[in-house]
């Protein structure tokens, strides 16, 4: 059962709140269920998500074995974890969590099924200068938007450099990259900048690097952008683009035809103040991070608000954010949310997914390597 299939029942509650309050209030703190889990939304609403874990660094994925414990007892050394410095975006494939770190200039990889941590893009060829957005296709091939080099670097899941797409002549200010599951078409967002008219999405052949087309130009009309930030591909192939300076999400066909938009500047439910990244799930729902609200809002494919998770806070904690940026939904429906200020990745599990289910498990519990890939 899809975790959000029944979320439509939440919409009347949100609508009522808008009529009563007129603007978004700080969400009620999540409440622990009888079993001790932290759930969203809190009672009396039916829980939809369970807070599962936070990833701060390498120590959250690398197992500590008996020999390590013994060595520490003898030498007195302390356990160490290489933490995140300035995380920005996240993508996930079969339990491998890829996180761009713009301060450290590489991609950190938390491979939960294998119980290991490694980095991508530290060395030539394929050295990354300043990574921002990233994505992964169904085969596990990784695509990284390098804002300083103004290109997209392509790697295997293990970190072998394959090729680069684009270059300085193609982008003014590269922001994010999205690849279709088949690894055929690449959508690269050029945020442009204040003095540029090139606010657009550039489309490339993901394998050959050939430029195919462009979507949008600078403006405020239908199909036009003002500081676009990110793009996600929906269940039916629609393109959802965060149009940051116009405070909306615009929806296009696979070939770039404008279909509709939703959202506006404001504090009401379903509106935006500082939208950043966007993600979709296998049911077609759309997840939008808002850095000003400190949460992510969940919409259906038509742009109707279903739920929001998280709150702005000066103190770290589950579902608490100061500067959220990246978001991703994996094959099993888990939601990954990055906060740059607290240097973390929060992970939320749908209540319909068992704690021991899916790819984000220890090596002993991970699905077999030859298992078929789940639908993305």
Short mmCIF file of C-alpha atoms in Angstrom, two decimals:
data_model
loop_
_atom_site.label_atom_id
_atom_site.label_comp_id
_atom_site.label_asym_id
_atom_site.label_seq_id
_atom_site.Cartn_x
_atom_site.Cartn_y
_atom_site.Cartn_z
CA UNK A 1 0.00 0.00 0.00
CA UNK A 2 1.35 3.41 -0.87
CA UNK A 3 2.13 5.49 2.25
CA UNK A 4 0.21 8.53 1.03
CA UNK A 5 -2.81 6.86 -0.53
CA UNK A 6 -5.07 7.99 2.29
CA UNK A 7 -3.60 11.45 2.79
CA UNK A 8 -6.46 13.12 0.92
CA UNK A 9 -8.42 12.83 4.15
CA UNK A 10 -6.00 15.34 5.66
CA UNK A 11 -6.87 18.07 3.16
CA UNK A 12 -10.12 19.25 4.83
CA UNK A 13 -8.20 19.73 8.08
CA UNK A 14 -5.58 21.87 6.36
CA UNK A 15 -8.26 23.90 4.60
CA UNK A 16 -10.06 24.49 7.88
CA UNK A 17 -6.83 25.66 9.46
CA UNK A 18 -6.34 28.17 6.66
CA UNK A 19 -9.81 29.61 7.16
CA UNK A 20 -9.37 29.82 10.93
CA UNK A 21 -5.80 31.02 11.20
CA UNK A 22 -5.19 32.80 7.91
CA UNK A 23 -1.54 31.81 7.89
CA UNK A 24 0.74 28.91 8.74
CA UNK A 25 1.38 28.56 12.45
CA UNK A 26 4.28 26.58 13.89
CA UNK A 27 3.22 22.94 13.59
CA UNK A 28 2.30 21.13 16.79
CA UNK A 29 5.31 19.16 17.95
CA UNK A 30 5.27 15.53 16.81
CA UNK A 31 4.14 13.08 19.44
CA UNK A 32 5.54 9.71 20.36
CA UNK A 33 3.23 6.81 19.58
CA UNK A 34 2.56 4.13 22.23
CA UNK A 35 5.52 2.14 20.87
CA UNK A 36 7.87 5.08 21.41
CA UNK A 37 8.12 6.20 17.78
CA UNK A 38 8.03 9.88 16.88
CA UNK A 39 5.16 10.30 14.39
CA UNK A 40 3.93 12.93 11.93
CA UNK A 41 1.31 14.35 12.07
CA UNK A 42 0.66 14.06 15.81
CA UNK A 43 -2.56 12.67 17.27
CA UNK A 44 -5.47 12.96 16.90
CA UNK A 45 -4.59 12.85 13.19
CA UNK A 46 -3.66 9.50 11.74
CA UNK A 47 0.13 9.09 11.66
CA UNK A 48 1.66 9.02 8.17
CA UNK A 49 5.40 9.08 8.89
CA UNK A 50 7.69 7.83 11.61
CA UNK A 51 10.97 9.57 12.32
CA UNK A 52 13.54 6.82 11.79
CA UNK A 53 17.06 8.22 12.16
CA UNK A 54 19.46 11.10 11.57
CA UNK A 55 22.67 10.78 9.55
CA UNK A 56 25.42 13.08 10.83
CA UNK A 57 28.54 11.33 9.59
CA UNK A 58 30.45 8.17 8.75
CA UNK A 59 29.88 6.71 12.20
CA UNK A 60 26.20 6.33 11.40
CA UNK A 61 26.89 3.72 8.73
CA UNK A 62 30.21 2.02 9.48
CA UNK A 63 29.75 -0.87 11.91
CA UNK A 64 32.06 -1.25 14.88
CA UNK A 65 33.34 -4.84 15.13
CA UNK A 66 34.80 -6.72 18.09
CA UNK A 67 38.41 -6.07 17.04
CA UNK A 68 37.77 -2.34 16.96
CA UNK A 69 36.28 -2.47 20.46
CA UNK A 70 39.28 -4.44 21.74
CA UNK A 71 41.77 -2.02 20.19
CA UNK A 72 40.02 0.91 21.81
CA UNK A 73 40.11 -0.80 25.18
CA UNK A 74 43.87 -1.43 24.87
CA UNK A 75 44.94 1.90 23.35
CA UNK A 76 42.32 4.15 24.89
CA UNK A 77 41.50 5.69 21.49
CA UNK A 78 38.07 7.19 20.97
CA UNK A 79 35.71 6.41 18.17
CA UNK A 80 35.57 9.04 15.46
CA UNK A 81 33.02 9.93 12.82
CA UNK A 82 33.65 12.13 9.81
CA UNK A 83 30.73 14.50 9.92
CA UNK A 84 28.99 16.54 7.25
CA UNK A 85 30.38 20.05 6.71
CA UNK A 86 27.87 21.82 4.45
CA UNK A 87 25.47 19.29 2.95
CA UNK A 88 23.19 20.50 0.18
CA UNK A 89 21.42 17.74 -1.76
CA UNK A 90 20.71 14.04 -1.32
CA UNK A 91 19.92 11.11 -3.63
CA UNK A 92 19.43 7.45 -2.73
CA UNK A 93 19.77 4.16 -4.60
CA UNK A 94 19.25 0.76 -2.95
CA UNK A 95 20.33 1.95 0.47
CA UNK A 96 23.26 4.03 -0.77
CA UNK A 97 22.77 7.61 0.41
CA UNK A 98 24.66 10.17 -1.70
CA UNK A 99 25.11 13.65 -0.16
CA UNK A 100 26.82 16.63 -1.79
CA UNK A 101 29.09 18.61 0.51
CA UNK A 102 29.80 22.01 -1.01
CA UNK A 103 32.35 22.98 1.67
CA UNK A 104 34.42 19.80 1.35
CA UNK A 105 33.96 19.64 -2.46
CA UNK A 106 32.97 16.03 -2.92
CA UNK A 107 30.05 13.64 -2.58
CA UNK A 108 29.80 11.62 0.64
CA UNK A 109 28.35 8.12 0.29
CA UNK A 110 26.70 6.26 3.16
CA UNK A 111 26.29 2.68 1.94
CA UNK A 112 24.02 1.12 4.56
CA UNK A 113 23.63 -2.37 3.04
CA UNK A 114 27.44 -2.70 2.81
CA UNK A 115 28.09 -0.91 6.10
CA UNK A 116 30.67 1.44 4.62
CA UNK A 117 31.40 5.10 3.95
CA UNK A 118 33.35 6.60 1.05
CA UNK A 119 33.76 9.74 -1.06
CA UNK A 120 33.34 10.54 -4.74
CA UNK A 121 35.03 13.32 -6.69
CA UNK A 122 38.12 13.95 -4.53
CA UNK A 123 40.68 13.19 -7.23
CA UNK A 124 41.32 13.55 -10.96
CA UNK A 125 39.85 12.54 -13.29
CA UNK A 126 36.46 13.77 -12.20
CA UNK A 127 37.56 16.05 -9.37
CA UNK A 128 34.56 18.08 -8.19
CA UNK A 129 35.06 21.79 -7.49
CA UNK A 130 31.75 22.74 -5.81
CA UNK A 131 28.88 20.22 -5.89
CA UNK A 132 25.28 21.28 -5.38
CA UNK A 133 22.43 19.20 -6.86
CA UNK A 134 22.74 15.53 -7.70
CA UNK A 135 20.64 12.61 -8.86
CA UNK A 136 20.89 8.89 -9.55
CA UNK A 137 19.23 6.76 -12.21
CA UNK A 138 17.68 3.30 -11.77
CA UNK A 139 21.01 1.62 -12.53
CA UNK A 140 22.79 3.58 -9.81
CA UNK A 141 24.72 5.95 -12.09
CA UNK A 142 25.39 9.22 -10.27
CA UNK A 143 25.07 12.71 -11.80
CA UNK A 144 26.55 15.70 -9.91
CA UNK A 145 26.00 19.38 -10.69
CA UNK A 146 29.37 21.14 -10.26
CA UNK A 147 28.48 24.82 -9.91
CA UNK A 148 32.07 26.08 -10.15
CA UNK A 149 33.09 23.95 -13.15
CA UNK A 150 29.65 24.60 -14.67
CA UNK A 151 29.18 21.03 -15.78
CA UNK A 152 27.55 17.77 -14.74
CA UNK A 153 29.97 15.04 -13.74
CA UNK A 154 28.90 11.41 -14.13
CA UNK A 155 30.15 8.55 -11.95
CA UNK A 156 29.38 4.91 -11.25
CA UNK A 157 27.81 4.24 -7.87
CA UNK A 158 31.21 3.13 -6.63
CA UNK A 159 32.79 6.45 -7.64
CA UNK A 160 34.48 5.74 -10.97
CA UNK A 161 34.43 8.87 -13.15
CA UNK A 162 32.71 8.31 -16.50
CA UNK A 163 32.30 11.67 -18.29
CA UNK A 164 31.22 15.31 -18.00
CA UNK A 165 28.26 17.01 -19.66
CA UNK A 166 27.97 20.71 -20.47
CA UNK A 167 30.65 23.21 -19.51
CA UNK A 168 31.14 26.97 -18.95
CA UNK A 169 29.54 27.98 -22.26
CA UNK A 170 26.34 26.11 -21.38
CA UNK A 171 25.42 27.55 -17.98
CA UNK A 172 25.40 30.88 -16.17
CA UNK A 173 24.81 29.48 -12.68
CA UNK A 174 24.23 25.76 -12.48
CA UNK A 175 21.90 24.73 -9.65
CA UNK A 176 20.66 21.15 -9.93
CA UNK A 177 20.50 18.08 -12.13
CA UNK A 178 17.78 15.44 -12.59
CA UNK A 179 18.00 12.27 -14.66
CA UNK A 180 15.11 10.08 -15.78
CA UNK A 181 15.09 6.55 -14.30
CA UNK A 182 16.25 4.99 -17.58
CA UNK A 183 19.34 7.19 -17.61
CA UNK A 184 18.45 8.63 -21.02
CA UNK A 185 17.46 12.25 -20.50
CA UNK A 186 19.13 14.82 -18.27
CA UNK A 187 17.44 17.99 -17.02
CA UNK A 188 19.83 20.65 -15.72
CA UNK A 189 18.52 23.77 -13.96
CA UNK A 190 20.32 27.05 -14.70
CA UNK A 191 19.30 29.50 -11.98
CA UNK A 192 20.72 32.33 -14.08
CA UNK A 193 21.21 35.09 -11.54
CA UNK A 194 20.01 38.66 -11.10
CA UNK A 195 21.77 40.03 -14.20
CA UNK A 196 21.08 37.06 -16.48
CA UNK A 197 18.12 36.32 -18.73
CA UNK A 198 19.06 32.62 -18.86
CA UNK A 199 16.70 31.30 -16.21
CA UNK A 200 15.86 27.92 -17.70
CA UNK A 201 16.09 24.15 -17.74
CA UNK A 202 18.56 22.73 -20.27
CA UNK A 203 17.86 19.21 -21.55
CA UNK A 204 20.64 16.83 -22.62
CA UNK A 205 21.04 13.27 -23.80
CA UNK A 206 22.39 11.67 -20.62
CA UNK A 207 24.60 9.22 -22.51
CA UNK A 208 26.03 11.25 -25.37
CA UNK A 209 25.88 14.67 -23.70
CA UNK A 210 24.15 16.18 -26.75
CA UNK A 211 22.00 19.23 -26.07
CA UNK A 212 18.35 18.46 -26.93
CA UNK A 213 16.28 21.50 -25.95
CA UNK A 214 15.60 24.24 -23.40
CA UNK A 215 12.57 24.88 -21.23
CA UNK A 216 11.60 28.40 -20.15
CA UNK A 217 13.08 31.88 -20.13
CA UNK A 218 13.16 34.65 -17.56
CA UNK A 219 9.80 36.09 -16.58
CA UNK A 220 6.73 35.67 -14.42
CA UNK A 221 4.26 34.26 -16.93
CA UNK A 222 3.22 30.65 -17.49
CA UNK A 223 6.28 28.61 -18.44
CA UNK A 224 8.69 31.41 -17.47
CA UNK A 225 11.13 31.33 -14.55
CA UNK A 226 12.65 33.66 -12.02
CA UNK A 227 15.55 31.93 -10.26
CA UNK A 228 14.51 28.28 -10.82
CA UNK A 229 16.01 25.96 -8.22
CA UNK A 230 15.28 22.30 -8.83
CA UNK A 231 13.33 19.77 -10.90
CA UNK A 232 11.73 16.39 -10.19
CA UNK A 233 10.10 13.89 -12.54
CA UNK A 234 6.58 12.73 -11.67
CA UNK A 235 4.90 9.35 -11.95
CA UNK A 236 3.59 10.04 -15.46
CA UNK A 237 6.75 11.77 -16.65
CA UNK A 238 5.66 15.32 -15.80
CA UNK A 239 8.39 17.77 -14.84
CA UNK A 240 7.93 19.66 -11.56
CA UNK A 241 10.17 22.76 -11.43
CA UNK A 242 10.68 24.89 -8.32
CA UNK A 243 10.37 28.48 -9.61
CA UNK A 244 11.96 30.11 -6.57
CA UNK A 245 11.66 33.80 -7.42
CA UNK A 246 8.03 33.36 -8.48
CA UNK A 247 7.22 31.29 -5.35
CA UNK A 248 5.56 28.44 -7.20
CA UNK A 249 6.03 25.01 -8.70
CA UNK A 250 5.48 24.81 -12.45
CA UNK A 251 4.48 21.59 -14.18
CA UNK A 252 5.56 20.65 -17.71
CA UNK A 253 5.21 17.66 -19.98
CA UNK A 254 8.27 15.52 -20.61
CA UNK A 255 8.99 17.60 -23.72
CA UNK A 256 8.65 20.95 -21.99
CA UNK A 257 5.05 21.99 -22.68
CA UNK A 258 3.64 24.09 -19.84
CA UNK A 259 0.72 22.35 -18.11
CA UNK A 260 -0.07 24.20 -14.86
CA UNK A 261 1.43 25.65 -11.69
CA UNK A 262 0.64 25.74 -8.01
CA UNK A 263 1.72 27.81 -5.02
CA UNK A 264 2.24 31.53 -4.41
CA UNK A 265 4.11 33.84 -2.06
CA UNK A 266 2.56 33.75 1.40
CA UNK A 267 2.29 32.10 4.80
CA UNK A 268 -0.83 30.07 4.21
CA UNK A 269 -0.81 26.32 3.85
CA UNK A 270 0.27 25.39 0.34
CA UNK A 271 2.10 28.66 -0.27
CA UNK A 272 5.85 29.29 -0.28
CA UNK A 273 8.33 31.73 1.23
CA UNK A 274 11.67 30.26 0.20
CA UNK A 275 11.16 27.05 -1.79
CA UNK A 276 14.35 25.10 -2.46
CA UNK A 277 14.28 21.48 -3.70
CA UNK A 278 11.54 19.13 -4.87
CA UNK A 279 11.04 15.35 -4.96
CA UNK A 280 8.33 12.92 -6.04
CA UNK A 281 7.25 9.43 -5.00
CA UNK A 282 5.93 6.44 -6.94
CA UNK A 283 2.32 7.49 -6.29
CA UNK A 284 2.89 10.85 -7.97
CA UNK A 285 2.96 12.99 -4.83
CA UNK A 286 5.24 16.04 -4.77
CA UNK A 287 7.48 17.09 -1.85
CA UNK A 288 8.74 20.70 -1.63
CA UNK A 289 11.29 22.01 0.86
CA UNK A 290 10.75 25.54 2.16
CA UNK A 291 13.80 27.01 3.90
CA UNK A 292 11.80 29.83 5.52
CA UNK A 293 9.12 27.56 6.98
CA UNK A 294 11.65 24.92 8.02
CA UNK A 295 9.59 22.05 6.64
CA UNK A 296 8.60 20.10 3.58
CA UNK A 297 5.07 20.23 2.20
CA UNK A 298 3.52 17.27 0.42
CA UNK A 299 1.13 17.82 -2.50
CA UNK A 300 -0.68 15.45 -4.80
CA UNK A 301 0.14 15.49 -8.51
CA UNK A 302 -2.40 18.28 -9.10
CA UNK A 303 -0.89 20.56 -6.47
CA UNK A 304 -3.38 20.02 -3.63
CA UNK A 305 -1.74 20.15 -0.20
CA UNK A 306 -1.82 16.87 1.71
CA UNK A 307 0.52 17.30 4.65
CA UNK A 308 3.58 19.14 5.93
CA UNK A 309 6.36 17.77 8.10
CA UNK A 310 8.87 19.65 10.26
CA UNK A 311 9.25 23.06 11.85
CA UNK A 312 11.75 25.88 12.00
CA UNK A 313 13.90 25.71 15.13
CA UNK A 314 17.14 27.08 16.53
CA UNK A 315 17.75 23.76 18.25
CA UNK A 316 18.48 20.53 16.46
CA UNK A 317 16.12 17.59 16.82
CA UNK A 318 13.99 15.21 14.76
CA UNK A 319 12.00 17.24 12.25
CA UNK A 320 13.57 20.54 13.38
CA UNK A 321 15.32 22.69 10.78
CA UNK A 322 17.15 26.00 10.53
CA UNK A 323 18.33 25.88 6.90
CA UNK A 324 16.77 22.91 5.06
CA UNK A 325 17.74 22.37 1.45
CA UNK A 326 17.70 18.94 -0.18
CA UNK A 327 15.01 16.26 -0.24
CA UNK A 328 14.63 12.80 -1.79
CA UNK A 329 12.17 9.90 -1.67
CA UNK A 330 13.70 6.46 -2.16
CA UNK A 331 12.34 3.27 -3.72
CA UNK A 332 10.65 2.23 -0.48
CA UNK A 333 8.99 5.58 0.27
CA UNK A 334 11.46 6.80 2.89
CA UNK A 335 11.95 10.58 2.85
CA UNK A 336 15.42 12.11 3.31
CA UNK A 337 15.65 15.76 4.38
CA UNK A 338 18.90 17.76 4.58
CA UNK A 339 19.54 20.68 6.90
CA UNK A 340 22.69 22.69 6.16
CA UNK A 341 22.78 24.50 9.50
CA UNK A 342 22.53 21.39 11.65
CA UNK A 343 24.62 19.43 9.12
CA UNK A 344 22.37 16.41 8.99
CA UNK A 345 20.06 14.18 6.99
CA UNK A 346 16.78 13.25 8.70
CA UNK A 347 15.08 10.06 7.53
CA UNK A 348 11.32 9.48 7.78
CA UNK A 349 9.67 6.10 7.19
CA UNK A 350 6.07 5.71 5.99
CA UNK A 351 3.98 4.09 8.71
CA UNK A 352 2.94 1.44 6.17
CA UNK A 353 6.57 0.30 5.81
CA UNK A 354 7.91 -2.05 8.47
CA UNK A 355 11.02 -0.91 10.32
CA UNK A 356 12.97 -3.89 9.04
CA UNK A 357 11.77 -3.52 5.44
CA UNK A 358 13.46 -1.95 2.45
CA UNK A 359 17.01 -1.23 1.42
CA UNK A 360 18.13 1.05 4.25
CA UNK A 361 19.25 -1.78 6.51
CA UNK A 362 22.35 -3.30 8.03
CA UNK A 363 24.30 -5.75 5.83
CA UNK A 364 22.63 -8.74 7.47
CA UNK A 365 19.14 -7.45 6.69
CA UNK A 366 19.69 -5.90 3.28
CA UNK A 367 17.82 -7.38 0.29
CA UNK A 368 20.04 -9.69 -1.80
CA UNK A 369 22.27 -7.97 -4.33
CA UNK A 370 20.57 -9.75 -7.22
CA UNK A 371 17.09 -8.70 -6.16
CA UNK A 372 15.14 -6.84 -8.88
CA UNK A 373 15.22 -3.07 -8.59
CA UNK A 374 12.03 -1.63 -7.09
CA UNK A 375 10.00 0.80 -9.17
CA UNK A 376 11.28 4.33 -8.75
#
